[in-house]
Short mmCIF file of C-alpha atoms in Angstrom, two decimals:
data_model
loop_
_atom_site.label_atom_id
_atom_site.label_comp_id
_atom_site.label_asym_id
_atom_site.label_seq_id
_atom_site.Cartn_x
_atom_site.Cartn_y
_atom_site.Cartn_z
CA LEU A 1 -60.52 -77.12 46.13
CA VAL A 2 -64.58 -78.26 45.84
CA HIS A 3 -65.41 -79.97 43.20
CA VAL A 4 -69.01 -80.96 43.99
CA LEU A 5 -71.34 -78.74 46.46
CA HIS A 6 -74.59 -80.29 47.66
CA PHE A 7 -77.31 -79.14 50.43
CA VAL A 8 -80.02 -81.43 51.71
CA PRO A 9 -83.37 -80.41 52.10
CA GLY A 10 -84.91 -79.14 55.18
CA ARG A 11 -81.69 -79.64 56.87
CA SER A 12 -78.60 -77.18 58.04
CA LEU A 13 -76.43 -79.91 56.15
CA VAL A 14 -74.15 -78.75 53.47
CA ALA A 15 -71.94 -81.87 51.41
CA ALA A 16 -69.02 -81.24 49.74
CA ALA A 17 -66.49 -82.78 48.16
CA ALA A 18 -62.95 -81.64 48.47
CA GLY A 19 -61.22 -82.42 45.56
CA LYS A 20 -58.81 -84.93 46.91
CA ASP A 21 -60.00 -88.25 49.43
CA THR A 22 -61.87 -86.98 51.18
CA ALA A 23 -65.59 -85.40 51.14
CA VAL A 24 -66.77 -82.80 54.41
CA LEU A 25 -70.08 -82.54 56.31
CA TRP A 26 -71.31 -78.34 57.57
CA SER A 27 -74.03 -77.22 59.35
CA ALA A 28 -74.86 -74.30 57.81
CA ASP A 29 -74.97 -72.62 61.86
CA SER A 30 -70.70 -73.63 61.86
CA ASP A 31 -68.11 -72.30 60.08
CA ASP A 32 -66.63 -75.52 61.25
CA PRO A 33 -66.39 -78.95 59.39
CA LEU A 34 -69.57 -81.84 61.04
CA HIS A 35 -67.63 -84.41 59.49
CA VAL A 36 -64.73 -84.90 57.08
CA LEU A 37 -65.35 -88.62 55.30
CA ALA A 38 -62.15 -90.11 54.36
CA GLY A 39 -61.07 -93.13 53.29
CA HIS A 40 -61.47 -93.15 49.25
CA THR A 41 -58.20 -93.84 47.82
CA GLY A 42 -58.45 -91.31 44.77
CA HIS A 43 -60.50 -88.07 43.44
CA ILE A 44 -63.83 -87.94 45.11
CA VAL A 45 -66.46 -87.31 41.67
CA ASP A 46 -69.77 -87.09 43.40
CA VAL A 47 -71.61 -86.59 46.68
CA GLN A 48 -74.68 -86.98 47.15
CA PHE A 49 -77.88 -86.63 50.18
CA PHE A 50 -79.86 -89.82 50.55
CA PRO A 51 -83.41 -88.36 50.16
CA SER A 52 -84.12 -89.05 53.84
CA GLY A 53 -81.38 -87.09 54.79
CA ASP A 54 -79.80 -89.28 57.65
CA ARG A 55 -77.17 -90.57 54.78
CA VAL A 56 -74.67 -89.34 51.62
CA PHE A 57 -73.52 -91.65 49.22
CA THR A 58 -69.69 -90.52 47.74
CA VAL A 59 -68.08 -91.45 44.46
CA GLY A 60 -64.40 -92.09 43.55
CA ALA A 61 -63.19 -91.85 40.82
CA ASP A 62 -60.82 -94.68 41.58
CA GLY A 63 -64.50 -96.98 41.29
CA SER A 64 -65.09 -96.95 45.00
CA CYS A 65 -68.26 -96.12 46.23
CA ALA A 66 -69.40 -95.26 50.11
CA VAL A 67 -72.19 -94.81 52.01
CA TRP A 68 -72.29 -92.43 55.60
CA ASP A 69 -73.88 -91.51 58.07
CA VAL A 70 -74.96 -87.43 58.40
CA TRP A 71 -75.04 -87.00 62.06
CA SER A 72 -71.63 -89.07 63.55
CA GLY A 73 -69.67 -89.45 60.57
CA LYS A 74 -69.67 -93.35 60.58
CA HIS A 75 -68.86 -95.32 57.23
CA LEU A 76 -71.58 -97.73 57.02
CA LEU A 77 -70.83 -99.72 53.78
CA ALA A 78 -68.46 -100.14 50.69
CA LEU A 79 -69.24 -100.82 47.12
CA TRP A 80 -67.13 -102.52 45.36
CA GLY A 81 -66.65 -104.76 42.53
CA GLY A 82 -69.63 -103.18 39.90
CA HIS A 83 -67.76 -101.53 37.44
CA ILE A 84 -64.15 -102.94 36.13
CA GLU A 85 -61.36 -102.56 37.66
CA THR A 86 -59.47 -100.42 36.09
CA ALA A 87 -63.21 -98.08 35.01
CA SER A 88 -63.19 -94.37 36.05
CA LEU A 89 -66.58 -93.56 37.58
CA PHE A 90 -68.65 -90.23 36.21
CA GLU A 91 -71.31 -89.75 38.75
CA ALA A 92 -74.09 -91.31 40.56
CA ARG A 93 -77.74 -90.61 41.22
CA ILE A 94 -80.30 -92.63 43.99
CA PHE A 95 -83.53 -93.33 43.32
CA PRO A 96 -86.17 -92.17 44.83
CA ASP A 97 -86.90 -94.49 47.23
CA GLY A 98 -83.46 -94.30 48.43
CA ALA A 99 -83.21 -97.81 47.82
CA ARG A 100 -80.43 -97.81 45.04
CA VAL A 101 -77.93 -95.80 43.75
CA ALA A 102 -76.60 -96.13 40.01
CA THR A 103 -73.47 -95.11 39.54
CA LEU A 104 -71.82 -94.86 35.95
CA GLY A 105 -68.26 -96.02 34.63
CA SER A 106 -65.85 -95.46 31.78
CA ASP A 107 -66.21 -99.30 30.91
CA LEU A 108 -69.30 -98.50 29.22
CA ARG A 109 -71.67 -100.00 32.20
CA VAL A 110 -73.93 -98.58 34.22
CA VAL A 111 -74.11 -100.60 37.55
CA ILE A 112 -77.15 -100.36 40.27
CA TRP A 113 -76.46 -101.55 43.70
CA SER A 114 -78.34 -102.37 46.47
CA ALA A 115 -78.34 -99.04 48.55
CA SER A 116 -78.81 -101.31 52.42
CA SER A 117 -75.98 -104.48 51.61
CA GLY A 118 -73.91 -102.93 48.46
CA GLU A 119 -75.08 -105.60 46.27
CA VAL A 120 -74.73 -105.53 42.99
CA LEU A 121 -78.93 -105.61 41.43
CA GLN A 122 -78.41 -104.48 38.02
CA ARG A 123 -75.59 -103.83 35.47
CA LEU A 124 -76.42 -101.98 32.44
CA ASP A 125 -74.16 -102.47 29.73
CA MET A 126 -73.29 -99.96 26.67
CA GLU A 127 -70.86 -102.05 25.47
CA GLY A 128 -72.11 -102.43 20.86
CA VAL A 129 -74.78 -99.71 21.96
CA CYS A 130 -72.58 -96.77 21.80
CA ALA A 131 -68.54 -95.35 21.82
CA GLN A 132 -69.44 -93.99 25.57
CA HIS A 133 -72.19 -91.57 27.55
CA GLN A 134 -71.02 -88.87 30.09
CA THR A 135 -74.44 -88.03 32.02
CA LEU A 136 -76.49 -90.42 33.85
CA LEU A 137 -80.34 -89.80 35.02
CA VAL A 138 -82.74 -91.26 36.57
CA THR A 139 -87.24 -91.02 36.86
CA GLY A 140 -89.55 -92.48 38.85
CA SER A 141 -89.37 -96.17 40.25
CA ASN A 142 -87.58 -98.11 37.47
CA THR A 143 -86.28 -96.10 34.43
CA VAL A 144 -82.70 -95.04 33.91
CA VAL A 145 -81.19 -92.33 31.34
CA THR A 146 -78.12 -92.27 29.73
CA GLY A 147 -77.15 -89.83 27.69
CA ILE A 148 -74.31 -86.66 26.00
CA SER A 149 -71.17 -88.56 23.76
CA TYR A 150 -69.15 -86.69 21.57
CA THR A 151 -69.11 -89.16 18.71
CA TRP A 152 -72.07 -88.75 16.11
CA GLU A 153 -73.69 -92.02 16.20
CA ASP A 154 -74.49 -92.53 19.17
CA PRO A 155 -78.50 -92.15 20.56
CA ALA A 156 -79.58 -91.36 23.93
CA LEU A 157 -80.92 -94.84 25.74
CA ALA A 158 -83.61 -95.23 28.13
CA TRP A 159 -83.23 -98.33 30.87
CA ASN A 160 -85.51 -100.38 32.88
CA ALA A 161 -83.51 -100.75 35.88
CA THR A 162 -84.82 -104.15 37.00
CA ASP A 163 -84.16 -106.37 33.58
CA GLY A 164 -81.29 -104.38 32.31
CA LYS A 165 -82.52 -103.70 28.86
CA VAL A 166 -82.43 -101.10 26.68
CA GLN A 167 -86.12 -99.57 26.19
CA HIS A 168 -85.85 -96.92 24.18
CA GLN A 169 -83.02 -95.52 21.70
CA TRP A 170 -83.59 -91.67 21.00
CA ARG A 171 -81.02 -90.89 18.11
CA HIS A 172 -80.74 -87.28 16.12
CA LEU A 173 -79.48 -88.18 12.60
CA ALA A 174 -75.94 -86.02 11.89
CA ASP A 175 -76.04 -84.57 15.17
CA ARG A 176 -74.15 -85.02 17.49
CA LEU A 177 -75.85 -85.69 20.69
CA SER A 178 -74.67 -82.58 23.92
CA HIS A 179 -78.15 -82.54 26.19
CA VAL A 180 -80.16 -84.94 27.51
CA ALA A 181 -82.58 -84.00 30.12
CA ILE A 182 -86.15 -85.42 31.63
CA SER A 183 -89.39 -82.99 31.97
CA PRO A 184 -90.21 -82.07 36.28
CA CYS A 185 -92.93 -84.71 36.29
CA GLY A 186 -90.56 -87.13 34.98
CA LYS A 187 -92.65 -88.57 31.67
CA ARG A 188 -90.93 -87.50 29.24
CA VAL A 189 -86.58 -86.72 27.99
CA LEU A 190 -85.08 -84.49 26.02
CA THR A 191 -82.44 -84.66 23.92
CA ALA A 192 -80.26 -81.10 22.11
CA GLY A 193 -77.98 -81.70 19.04
CA SER A 194 -76.56 -78.68 17.91
CA SER A 195 -79.15 -77.83 15.20
CA THR A 196 -82.19 -80.18 16.65
CA ILE A 197 -83.81 -81.12 19.65
CA PHE A 198 -86.64 -83.50 20.07
CA VAL A 199 -88.90 -83.58 23.24
CA TRP A 200 -89.79 -87.73 23.64
CA ASN A 201 -92.27 -89.70 25.76
CA ILE A 202 -90.77 -91.31 28.16
CA HIS A 203 -92.54 -94.68 28.07
CA THR A 204 -93.91 -94.91 24.56
CA GLY A 205 -90.71 -94.09 22.99
CA LEU A 206 -92.50 -91.51 20.94
CA ARG A 207 -91.42 -88.65 19.52
CA GLU A 208 -93.58 -86.01 21.40
CA LEU A 209 -92.17 -82.53 19.65
CA ASN A 210 -88.91 -81.14 17.23
CA LEU A 211 -88.88 -78.09 18.58
CA ALA A 212 -88.55 -74.98 15.79
CA LYS A 213 -85.53 -74.27 14.62
CA PRO A 214 -84.41 -70.40 14.01
CA GLU A 215 -82.59 -68.86 10.63
CA ALA A 216 -79.00 -68.66 12.79
CA TRP A 217 -79.01 -72.51 14.67
CA PHE A 218 -76.24 -73.11 17.09
CA LEU A 219 -77.35 -74.45 20.73
CA GLY A 220 -74.64 -73.91 23.12
CA GLY A 221 -74.28 -75.09 26.07
CA ALA A 222 -77.40 -73.59 27.77
CA ILE A 223 -80.20 -75.49 27.70
CA SER A 224 -83.41 -75.46 30.12
CA PHE A 225 -86.51 -78.23 30.45
CA GLY A 226 -89.63 -76.85 32.23
CA THR A 227 -93.59 -78.46 32.94
CA THR A 228 -94.12 -75.98 29.33
CA SER A 229 -91.21 -74.29 28.41
CA VAL A 230 -88.06 -75.26 26.70
CA VAL A 231 -84.85 -72.61 26.89
CA GLY A 232 -81.92 -72.47 25.32
CA ALA A 233 -79.12 -69.97 24.06
CA VAL A 234 -77.88 -69.05 20.78
CA GLY A 235 -75.18 -66.57 21.73
CA ALA A 236 -75.80 -63.27 23.53
CA ARG A 237 -79.74 -64.90 21.99
CA ILE A 238 -82.45 -66.59 24.69
CA LEU A 239 -84.77 -68.83 22.69
CA ILE A 240 -87.99 -69.64 25.06
CA TRP A 241 -90.38 -72.65 23.17
CA SER A 242 -93.09 -73.83 24.10
CA ALA A 243 -92.94 -77.17 25.73
CA VAL A 244 -96.66 -78.36 24.70
CA THR A 245 -96.19 -76.46 20.94
CA GLY A 246 -92.86 -76.82 20.50
CA GLU A 247 -92.98 -73.01 18.40
CA LEU A 248 -90.75 -70.67 19.34
CA SER A 249 -92.31 -67.70 21.58
CA ARG A 250 -89.91 -65.42 21.98
CA THR A 251 -86.46 -64.36 21.49
CA LEU A 252 -83.93 -62.13 24.65
CA ALA A 253 -80.98 -60.88 23.72
CA MET A 254 -77.96 -60.31 26.38
CA GLU A 255 -75.22 -58.15 26.23
CA SER A 256 -72.85 -61.20 25.52
CA ASP A 257 -73.39 -64.80 24.77
CA VAL A 258 -75.66 -66.72 27.42
CA LEU A 259 -73.22 -69.53 29.14
CA ALA A 260 -75.55 -70.95 31.58
CA VAL A 261 -79.92 -71.29 31.79
CA ALA A 262 -82.47 -71.79 33.82
CA LEU A 263 -85.81 -72.27 34.56
CA LEU A 264 -87.85 -70.90 37.38
CA PRO A 265 -90.46 -73.02 39.19
CA HIS A 266 -94.55 -71.19 39.15
CA GLY A 267 -94.13 -68.41 36.59
CA ASP A 268 -92.50 -67.01 33.41
CA ARG A 269 -89.23 -66.29 35.15
CA LEU A 270 -86.16 -67.43 33.75
CA VAL A 271 -81.75 -66.80 34.60
CA ALA A 272 -79.64 -66.52 31.79
CA LEU A 273 -75.59 -65.93 33.41
CA THR A 274 -72.52 -64.11 30.76
CA ARG A 275 -68.84 -64.13 31.81
CA GLY A 276 -69.88 -60.92 33.36
CA GLY A 277 -73.26 -61.27 35.39
CA GLY A 278 -76.96 -62.49 34.97
CA VAL A 279 -80.37 -61.38 34.72
CA VAL A 280 -83.27 -62.71 36.06
CA TRP A 281 -86.59 -62.21 33.46
CA ASN A 282 -89.98 -61.97 32.67
CA PHE A 283 -89.77 -64.18 29.82
CA ALA A 284 -93.43 -63.74 29.51
CA SER A 285 -93.45 -60.05 28.89
CA GLY A 286 -89.52 -59.63 27.76
CA GLU A 287 -88.84 -57.83 31.39
CA ARG A 288 -85.88 -57.93 33.40
CA LEU A 289 -86.79 -58.85 36.65
CA ARG A 290 -83.29 -58.53 38.02
CA THR A 291 -78.87 -58.39 37.49
CA LEU A 292 -77.32 -60.55 39.65
CA ALA A 293 -73.72 -59.94 39.74
CA HIS A 294 -70.48 -61.71 39.78
CA GLU A 295 -66.72 -61.17 39.25
CA GLY A 296 -65.75 -64.97 38.42
CA GLY A 297 -65.26 -66.51 34.79
CA GLU A 298 -67.45 -68.46 32.81
CA PRO A 299 -69.80 -70.22 34.70
CA GLN A 300 -70.93 -73.83 33.99
CA ARG A 301 -73.93 -74.60 35.77
CA VAL A 302 -76.50 -73.13 36.81
CA VAL A 303 -79.12 -74.01 39.42
CA VAL A 304 -82.18 -73.20 41.04
CA SER A 305 -83.73 -73.88 44.78
CA GLU A 306 -87.41 -75.72 44.28
CA GLY A 307 -89.35 -72.54 45.48
CA GLY A 308 -87.45 -70.39 43.03
CA GLU A 309 -86.05 -68.49 45.83
CA VAL A 310 -82.24 -69.09 45.83
CA VAL A 311 -80.28 -68.75 42.24
CA ALA A 312 -76.73 -70.17 42.42
CA ALA A 313 -73.92 -71.18 39.94
CA CYS A 314 -70.34 -71.79 39.54
CA GLY A 315 -67.84 -71.76 37.07
CA CYS A 316 -64.24 -71.86 36.29
CA GLU A 317 -61.67 -68.89 34.60
CA ARG A 318 -57.88 -69.51 34.13
CA SER A 319 -56.25 -66.39 35.87
CA SER A 320 -53.49 -63.89 34.12
CA TRP A 321 -50.67 -65.61 36.11
CA GLY A 322 -50.47 -67.98 33.57
CA ARG A 323 -52.42 -71.67 32.06
CA GLU A 324 -51.60 -73.94 35.50
CA HIS A 325 -53.98 -71.68 37.34
CA VAL A 326 -57.44 -71.79 37.52
CA VAL A 327 -60.09 -69.54 39.40
CA PHE A 328 -62.45 -71.64 40.49
CA TRP A 329 -65.94 -69.31 41.89
CA THR A 330 -69.34 -70.13 43.72
CA SER A 331 -72.38 -67.66 44.23
CA ALA A 332 -75.76 -67.80 45.27
CA TRP A 333 -78.04 -64.85 44.80
CA ASN A 334 -81.46 -63.73 46.59
CA ALA A 335 -83.65 -64.31 43.02
CA GLY A 336 -86.57 -62.23 43.76
CA THR A 337 -83.93 -58.99 44.75
CA GLY A 338 -80.81 -60.14 43.06
CA ARG A 339 -78.52 -60.03 46.02
CA THR A 340 -75.72 -61.63 46.42
CA VAL A 341 -75.87 -63.81 49.42
CA TYR A 342 -73.21 -65.97 49.08
CA SER A 343 -70.03 -65.09 47.00
CA ALA A 344 -66.53 -67.67 47.03
CA ASP A 345 -63.81 -67.94 45.36
CA GLU A 346 -60.49 -69.94 44.88
CA LEU A 347 -57.29 -69.55 43.28
CA LYS A 348 -55.39 -73.72 42.40
CA ARG A 349 -52.78 -75.02 40.36
CA GLU A 350 -53.62 -77.87 38.58
CA LYS A 351 -52.99 -79.22 35.32
CA SER A 352 -56.88 -81.38 34.57
CA LEU A 353 -59.70 -80.15 35.57
CA ARG A 354 -63.20 -81.23 36.36
CA ILE A 355 -65.87 -78.89 35.52
CA CYS A 356 -67.57 -77.82 39.19
CA SER A 357 -70.95 -78.72 40.16
CA VAL A 358 -73.58 -76.85 42.59
CA ALA A 359 -76.52 -78.03 43.83
CA VAL A 360 -79.05 -75.64 46.21
CA PRO A 361 -81.87 -77.39 48.76
CA SER A 362 -85.68 -77.65 47.69
CA SER A 363 -86.32 -75.61 50.90
CA GLY A 364 -85.65 -75.41 54.62
CA SER A 365 -83.19 -74.04 56.62
CA VAL A 366 -80.76 -74.19 54.46
CA VAL A 367 -82.30 -71.39 52.47
CA ASP A 368 -82.97 -69.47 55.07
CA TRP A 369 -79.42 -69.60 56.22
CA LEU A 370 -78.68 -68.46 52.59
CA MET A 371 -81.04 -65.50 52.04
CA LYS A 372 -79.81 -64.43 55.34
#
């Protein structure tokens, strides 16, 4: 059972958290694993390549973290003691310089580590500020953003990674925070609730935009924040706003509820997925460019390569054999032709499930491999 799949940019390597206590490195040139990374005592919940591509970072639900050498598979560093002993970890983010790693746990704490020594550099303590955040983002060299909560009162937070202090708090009055995203330039933050979407300046903390609200409104699990546009979904409708003015510029219609959306770079294109398939749109003209076929169930996430060549998605579906049986699936498509370039599913019997996630490379031989 693969929980997390990640590709290293520019090199033909793939890393996957295999669901129990191991992660696996594959070479795109071979079906055989390059290395099995074993050492965690619990499920691995996240795996990330460092920007240089020569190391990989794994996060265990038991609170352990590790750094590994990509080429030898050697365990380089263990990270312990930053979170309280009983905490579960949710996810990790690596700073752009590759020198620091941030982890988010159930102990209301973000821990920032040295990626070379394993030393705890800073702890961001949420206690008294929010009940529980589920999402961790890193932008620039010194800003950490946390958000997404299941309580009405919790704001999204911007933290100074050096002194551990909260720089900004972004709230939605009488609205539960459900989405947090950072713009491609790293200078703006989008926060969304069920009835409001705001765009904030990450440096000043001031609100720049209040996106126009349509008549019938309930923002589902689909939203994407681009340089010039914001895309969201309400039922079977796709809504496109200007990220400059906040005005609703266009509405597109699908045949069933849209569950995942993503903007494609370098043009007026987006991809939208439903339970039965997907469509690549030119949202400026309203033209359907390509149809994406998949036989999986509900898509949980869709991502796009930096150049827009590859679209990948993953999700899960309960089978007809019983509530405990779940089919996990992953698919990837050529965004230009709509052709399926990768598809896999696996039936598992699991009482406790994590949502799958998938990532595609920004460039390099892994994209070429997927396009074959």
